[in-house]
Short mmCIF file of C-alpha atoms in Angstrom, two decimals:
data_model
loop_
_atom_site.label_atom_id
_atom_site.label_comp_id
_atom_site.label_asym_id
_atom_site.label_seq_id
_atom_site.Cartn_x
_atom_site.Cartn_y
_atom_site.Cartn_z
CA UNK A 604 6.53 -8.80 -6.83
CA UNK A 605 7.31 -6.58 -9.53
CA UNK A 606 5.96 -6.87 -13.13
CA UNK A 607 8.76 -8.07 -15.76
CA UNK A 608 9.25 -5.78 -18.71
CA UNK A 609 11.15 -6.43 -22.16
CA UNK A 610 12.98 -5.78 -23.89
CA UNK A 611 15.17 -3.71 -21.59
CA UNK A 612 15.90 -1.28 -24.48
CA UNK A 613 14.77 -0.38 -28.42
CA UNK A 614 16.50 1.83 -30.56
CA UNK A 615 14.31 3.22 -33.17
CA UNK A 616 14.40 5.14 -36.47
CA UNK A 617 11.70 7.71 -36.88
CA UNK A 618 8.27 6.17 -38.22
CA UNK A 619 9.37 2.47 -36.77
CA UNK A 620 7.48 0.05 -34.87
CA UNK A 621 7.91 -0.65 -31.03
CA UNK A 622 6.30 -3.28 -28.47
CA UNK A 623 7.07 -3.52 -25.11
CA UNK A 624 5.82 -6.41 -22.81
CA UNK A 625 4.99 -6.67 -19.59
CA UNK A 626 4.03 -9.93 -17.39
CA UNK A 627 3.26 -11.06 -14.09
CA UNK A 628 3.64 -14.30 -12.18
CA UNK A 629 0.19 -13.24 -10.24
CA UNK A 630 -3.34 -12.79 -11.23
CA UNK A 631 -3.46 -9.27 -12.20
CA UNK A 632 -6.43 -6.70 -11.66
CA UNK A 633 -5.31 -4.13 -14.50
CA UNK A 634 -2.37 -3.16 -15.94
CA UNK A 635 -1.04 0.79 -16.20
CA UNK A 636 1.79 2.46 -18.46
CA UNK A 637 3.39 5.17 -17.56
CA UNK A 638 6.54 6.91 -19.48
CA UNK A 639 8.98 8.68 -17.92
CA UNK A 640 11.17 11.26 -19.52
CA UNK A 641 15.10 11.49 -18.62
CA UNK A 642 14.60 13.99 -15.37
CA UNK A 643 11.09 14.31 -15.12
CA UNK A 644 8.69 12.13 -12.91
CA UNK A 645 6.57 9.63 -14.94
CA UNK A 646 3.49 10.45 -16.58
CA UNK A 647 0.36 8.48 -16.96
CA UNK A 648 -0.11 6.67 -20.58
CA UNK A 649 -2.72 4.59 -19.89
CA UNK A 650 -4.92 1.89 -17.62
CA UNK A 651 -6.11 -1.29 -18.96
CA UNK A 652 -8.39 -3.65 -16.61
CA UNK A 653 -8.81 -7.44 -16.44
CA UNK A 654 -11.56 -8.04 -19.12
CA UNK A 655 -8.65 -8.31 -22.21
CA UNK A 656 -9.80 -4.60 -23.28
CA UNK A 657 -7.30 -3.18 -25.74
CA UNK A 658 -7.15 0.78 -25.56
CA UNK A 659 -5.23 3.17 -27.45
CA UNK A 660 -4.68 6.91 -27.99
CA UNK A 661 -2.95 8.49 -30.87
CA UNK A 662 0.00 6.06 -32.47
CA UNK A 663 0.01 4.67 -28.71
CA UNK A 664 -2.11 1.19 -28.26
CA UNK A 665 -2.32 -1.41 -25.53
CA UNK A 666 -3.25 -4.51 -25.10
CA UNK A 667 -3.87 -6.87 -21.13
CA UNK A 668 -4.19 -10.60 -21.73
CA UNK A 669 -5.94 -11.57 -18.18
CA UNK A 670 -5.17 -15.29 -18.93
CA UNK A 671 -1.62 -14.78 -19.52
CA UNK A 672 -1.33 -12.22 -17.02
CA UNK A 673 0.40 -10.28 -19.73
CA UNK A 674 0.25 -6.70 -21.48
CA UNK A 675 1.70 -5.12 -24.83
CA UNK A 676 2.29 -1.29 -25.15
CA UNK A 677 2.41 -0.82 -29.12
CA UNK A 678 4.32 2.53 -30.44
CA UNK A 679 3.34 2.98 -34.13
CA UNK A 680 5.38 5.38 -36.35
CA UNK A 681 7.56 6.43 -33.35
CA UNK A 682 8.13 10.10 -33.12
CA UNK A 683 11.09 11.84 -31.48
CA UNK A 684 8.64 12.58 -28.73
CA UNK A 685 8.43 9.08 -27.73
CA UNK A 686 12.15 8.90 -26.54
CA UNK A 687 11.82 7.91 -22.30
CA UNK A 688 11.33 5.17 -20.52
CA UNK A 689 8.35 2.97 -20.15
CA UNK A 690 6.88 1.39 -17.05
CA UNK A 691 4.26 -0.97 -16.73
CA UNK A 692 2.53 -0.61 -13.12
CA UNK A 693 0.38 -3.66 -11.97
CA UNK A 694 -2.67 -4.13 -9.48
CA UNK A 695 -3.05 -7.42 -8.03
CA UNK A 696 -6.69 -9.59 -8.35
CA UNK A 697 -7.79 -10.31 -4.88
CA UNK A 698 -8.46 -8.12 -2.23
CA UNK A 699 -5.69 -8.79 -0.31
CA UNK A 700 -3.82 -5.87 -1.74
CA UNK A 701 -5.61 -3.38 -2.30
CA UNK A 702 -4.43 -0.45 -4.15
CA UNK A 703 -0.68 -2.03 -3.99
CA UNK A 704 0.78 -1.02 -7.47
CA UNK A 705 4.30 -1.98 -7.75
CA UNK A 706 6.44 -1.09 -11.28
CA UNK A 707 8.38 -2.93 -13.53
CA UNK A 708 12.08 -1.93 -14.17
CA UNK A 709 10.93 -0.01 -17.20
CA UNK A 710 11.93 -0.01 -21.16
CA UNK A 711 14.44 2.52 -22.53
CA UNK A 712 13.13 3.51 -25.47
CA UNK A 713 15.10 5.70 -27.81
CA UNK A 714 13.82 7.48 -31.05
CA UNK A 715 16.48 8.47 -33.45
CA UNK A 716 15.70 10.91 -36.94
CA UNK B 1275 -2.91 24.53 -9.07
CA UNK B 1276 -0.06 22.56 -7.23
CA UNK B 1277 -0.73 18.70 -7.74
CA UNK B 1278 1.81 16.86 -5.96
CA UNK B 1279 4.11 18.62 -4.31
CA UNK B 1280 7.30 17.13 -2.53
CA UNK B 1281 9.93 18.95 -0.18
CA UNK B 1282 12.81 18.82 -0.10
CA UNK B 1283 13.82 18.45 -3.43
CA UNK B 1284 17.49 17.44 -2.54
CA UNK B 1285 18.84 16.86 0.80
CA UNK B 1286 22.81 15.32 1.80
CA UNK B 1287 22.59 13.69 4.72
CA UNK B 1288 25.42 11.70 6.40
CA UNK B 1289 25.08 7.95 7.78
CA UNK B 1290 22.90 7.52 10.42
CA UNK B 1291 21.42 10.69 10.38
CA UNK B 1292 17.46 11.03 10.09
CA UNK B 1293 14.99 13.09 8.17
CA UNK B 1294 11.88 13.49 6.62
CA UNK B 1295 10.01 13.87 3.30
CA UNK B 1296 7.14 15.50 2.75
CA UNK B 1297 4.61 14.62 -0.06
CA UNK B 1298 1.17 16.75 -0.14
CA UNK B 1299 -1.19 16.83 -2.55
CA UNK B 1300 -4.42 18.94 -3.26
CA UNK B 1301 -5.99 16.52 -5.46
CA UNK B 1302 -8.08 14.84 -2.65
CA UNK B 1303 -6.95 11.59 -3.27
CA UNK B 1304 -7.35 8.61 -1.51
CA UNK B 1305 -4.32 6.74 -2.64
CA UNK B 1306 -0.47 7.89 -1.99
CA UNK B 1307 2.48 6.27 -2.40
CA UNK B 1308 5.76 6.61 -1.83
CA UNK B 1309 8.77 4.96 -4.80
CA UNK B 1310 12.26 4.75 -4.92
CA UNK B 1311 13.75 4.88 -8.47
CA UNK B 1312 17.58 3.68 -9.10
CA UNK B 1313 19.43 3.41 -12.28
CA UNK B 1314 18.24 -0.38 -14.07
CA UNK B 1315 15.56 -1.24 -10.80
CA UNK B 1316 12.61 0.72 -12.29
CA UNK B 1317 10.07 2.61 -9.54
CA UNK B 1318 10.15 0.12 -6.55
CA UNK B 1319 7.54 0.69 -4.16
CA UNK B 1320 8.20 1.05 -0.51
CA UNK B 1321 5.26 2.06 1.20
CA UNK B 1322 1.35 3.39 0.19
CA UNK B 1323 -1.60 4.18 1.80
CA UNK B 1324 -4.88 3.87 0.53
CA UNK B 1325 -6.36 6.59 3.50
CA UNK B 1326 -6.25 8.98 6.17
CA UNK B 1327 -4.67 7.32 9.13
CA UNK B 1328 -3.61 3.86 7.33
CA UNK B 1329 -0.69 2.60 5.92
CA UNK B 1330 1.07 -0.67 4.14
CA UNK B 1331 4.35 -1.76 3.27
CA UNK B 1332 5.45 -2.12 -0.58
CA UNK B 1333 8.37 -4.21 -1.55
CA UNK B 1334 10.99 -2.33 -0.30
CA UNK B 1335 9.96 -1.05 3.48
CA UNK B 1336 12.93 -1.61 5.37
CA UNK B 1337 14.71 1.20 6.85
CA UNK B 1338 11.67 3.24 6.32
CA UNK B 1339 8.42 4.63 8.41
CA UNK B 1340 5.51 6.57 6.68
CA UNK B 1341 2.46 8.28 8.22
CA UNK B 1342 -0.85 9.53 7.20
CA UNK B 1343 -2.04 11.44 9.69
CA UNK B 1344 -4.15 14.04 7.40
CA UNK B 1345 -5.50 12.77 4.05
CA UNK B 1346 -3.28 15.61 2.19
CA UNK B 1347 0.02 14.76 3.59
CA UNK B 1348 2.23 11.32 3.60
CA UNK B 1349 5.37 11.69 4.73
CA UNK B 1350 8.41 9.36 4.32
CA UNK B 1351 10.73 9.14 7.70
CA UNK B 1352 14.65 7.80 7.57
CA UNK B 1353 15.33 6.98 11.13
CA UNK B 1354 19.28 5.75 11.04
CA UNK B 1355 20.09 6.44 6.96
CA UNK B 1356 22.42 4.49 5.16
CA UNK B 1357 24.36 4.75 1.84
CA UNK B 1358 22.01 2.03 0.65
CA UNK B 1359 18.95 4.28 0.89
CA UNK B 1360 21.31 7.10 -1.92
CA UNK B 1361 18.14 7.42 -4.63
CA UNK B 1362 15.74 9.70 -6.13
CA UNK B 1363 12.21 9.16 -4.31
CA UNK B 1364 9.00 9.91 -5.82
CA UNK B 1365 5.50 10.14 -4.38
CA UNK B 1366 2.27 9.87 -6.02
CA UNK B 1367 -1.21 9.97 -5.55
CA UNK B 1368 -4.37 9.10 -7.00
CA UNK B 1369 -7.71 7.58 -7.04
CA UNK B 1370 -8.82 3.89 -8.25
CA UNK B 1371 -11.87 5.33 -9.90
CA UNK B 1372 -11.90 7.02 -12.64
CA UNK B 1373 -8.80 6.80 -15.16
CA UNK B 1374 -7.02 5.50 -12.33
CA UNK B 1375 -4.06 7.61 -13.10
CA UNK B 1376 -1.38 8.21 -10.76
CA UNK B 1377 0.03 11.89 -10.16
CA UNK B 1378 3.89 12.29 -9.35
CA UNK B 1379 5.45 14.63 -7.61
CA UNK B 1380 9.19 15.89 -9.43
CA UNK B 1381 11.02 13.71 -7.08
CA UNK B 1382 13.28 14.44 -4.26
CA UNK B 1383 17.13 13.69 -4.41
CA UNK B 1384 18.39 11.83 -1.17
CA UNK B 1385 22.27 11.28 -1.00
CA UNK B 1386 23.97 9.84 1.74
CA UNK B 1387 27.78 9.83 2.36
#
């Protein structure tokens, strides 16, 4: 079951705001972000595990409600650089698969000057 | 200093005809998968394996085999291909300790006519 993601797509203006969400129908384990530029494979952003941590790094923040089997990516001051799109990986709770980590259908984010 | 290396890169195969894909990695890592991406579906998994020697089906097996027969290698077998199975696959690996990051290889451009 993959993760749902929205929006699908963001257009943004240099220095604007961004969220993209991400949410299960199943107990998740953690929660892992991942941007992919047009051409390139995807590229590791970040991991968040069940515990409702919040980590960030640079202008680049996330959140994992374990209740709500929900996460936020949050893209301050967007930079050209953060053009690509977004995918939000889950890991299930329960052993029953272990080390299963299936994708949403990613955000298209696009950064304009 | 390699990472994740797939082969081949692009292939044209017609229906029904078979082939491989190679993934191998240098990383030591437990965990590989193998994805297929197409355009608005995101990175759907079809099969991982969290060892040497095991394997499990993702959410989009069919039409597909797999095998890990040495911890470095997981390849990715077509047996009858069909137009269907036209996509850009990607294989990763990783470990769930750690950062828990996921390694890609560049992906490998399957067509078939």
């Amino acid at each position: 079951q993959q993760p749902v993601q929205s929006p699908q797509a963001v257009i943004l203006r240099e220095g604007e705001d961004a969220v993209i969400n991400c949410s299960s129908s199943k107990a998740l384990y953690s929660v892992h972000w991942y941007r992919q530029k047009h051409g390139e494979a995807p590229v590791f952003l970040m991991i968040l595990l069940k515990g409702g941590e919040q980590k960030g790094h640079d202008k680049i923040s996330a959140s994992f409600n374990e209740k709500k089997q929900q996460s936020s990516l949050y893209l301050t001051a967007s930079q050209l650089s953060y053009s690509g799109t977004y995918f939000c990986g889950t890991r299930l709770a329960g052993g029953t698969s272990y080390g299963k980590l299936t994708f949403g259908q990613g955000t298209i984010l696009t950064v304009h000057p | 200093n390699a990472g994740v290396t797939q082969t081949p890169k692009f292939r044209v195969l017609k229906t029904g005809q078979s082939m491989t894909l190679l993934c191998a990695q240098d990383m030591n890592h437990e965990y590989m998968y193998w994805y297929r991406q197409d355009p608005g579906m995101g990175l759907r998994l079809i099969h991982y394996s969290v060892g040497e020697g095991t394997t499990a089906k993702g959410e989009v097996p069919d039409g597909y085999n797999v095998s890990r027969l040495k911890k470095q290698n997981f390849l990715l077998g077509l047996e009858s291909a069909a137009p269907s199975q036209t996509s850009v696959y990607f294989c990763a690996s990783g470990q769930l300790s750690g950062t828990g990051e996921l390694f890609f290889g560049e992906g490998s451009r399957l067509t078939v006519l």
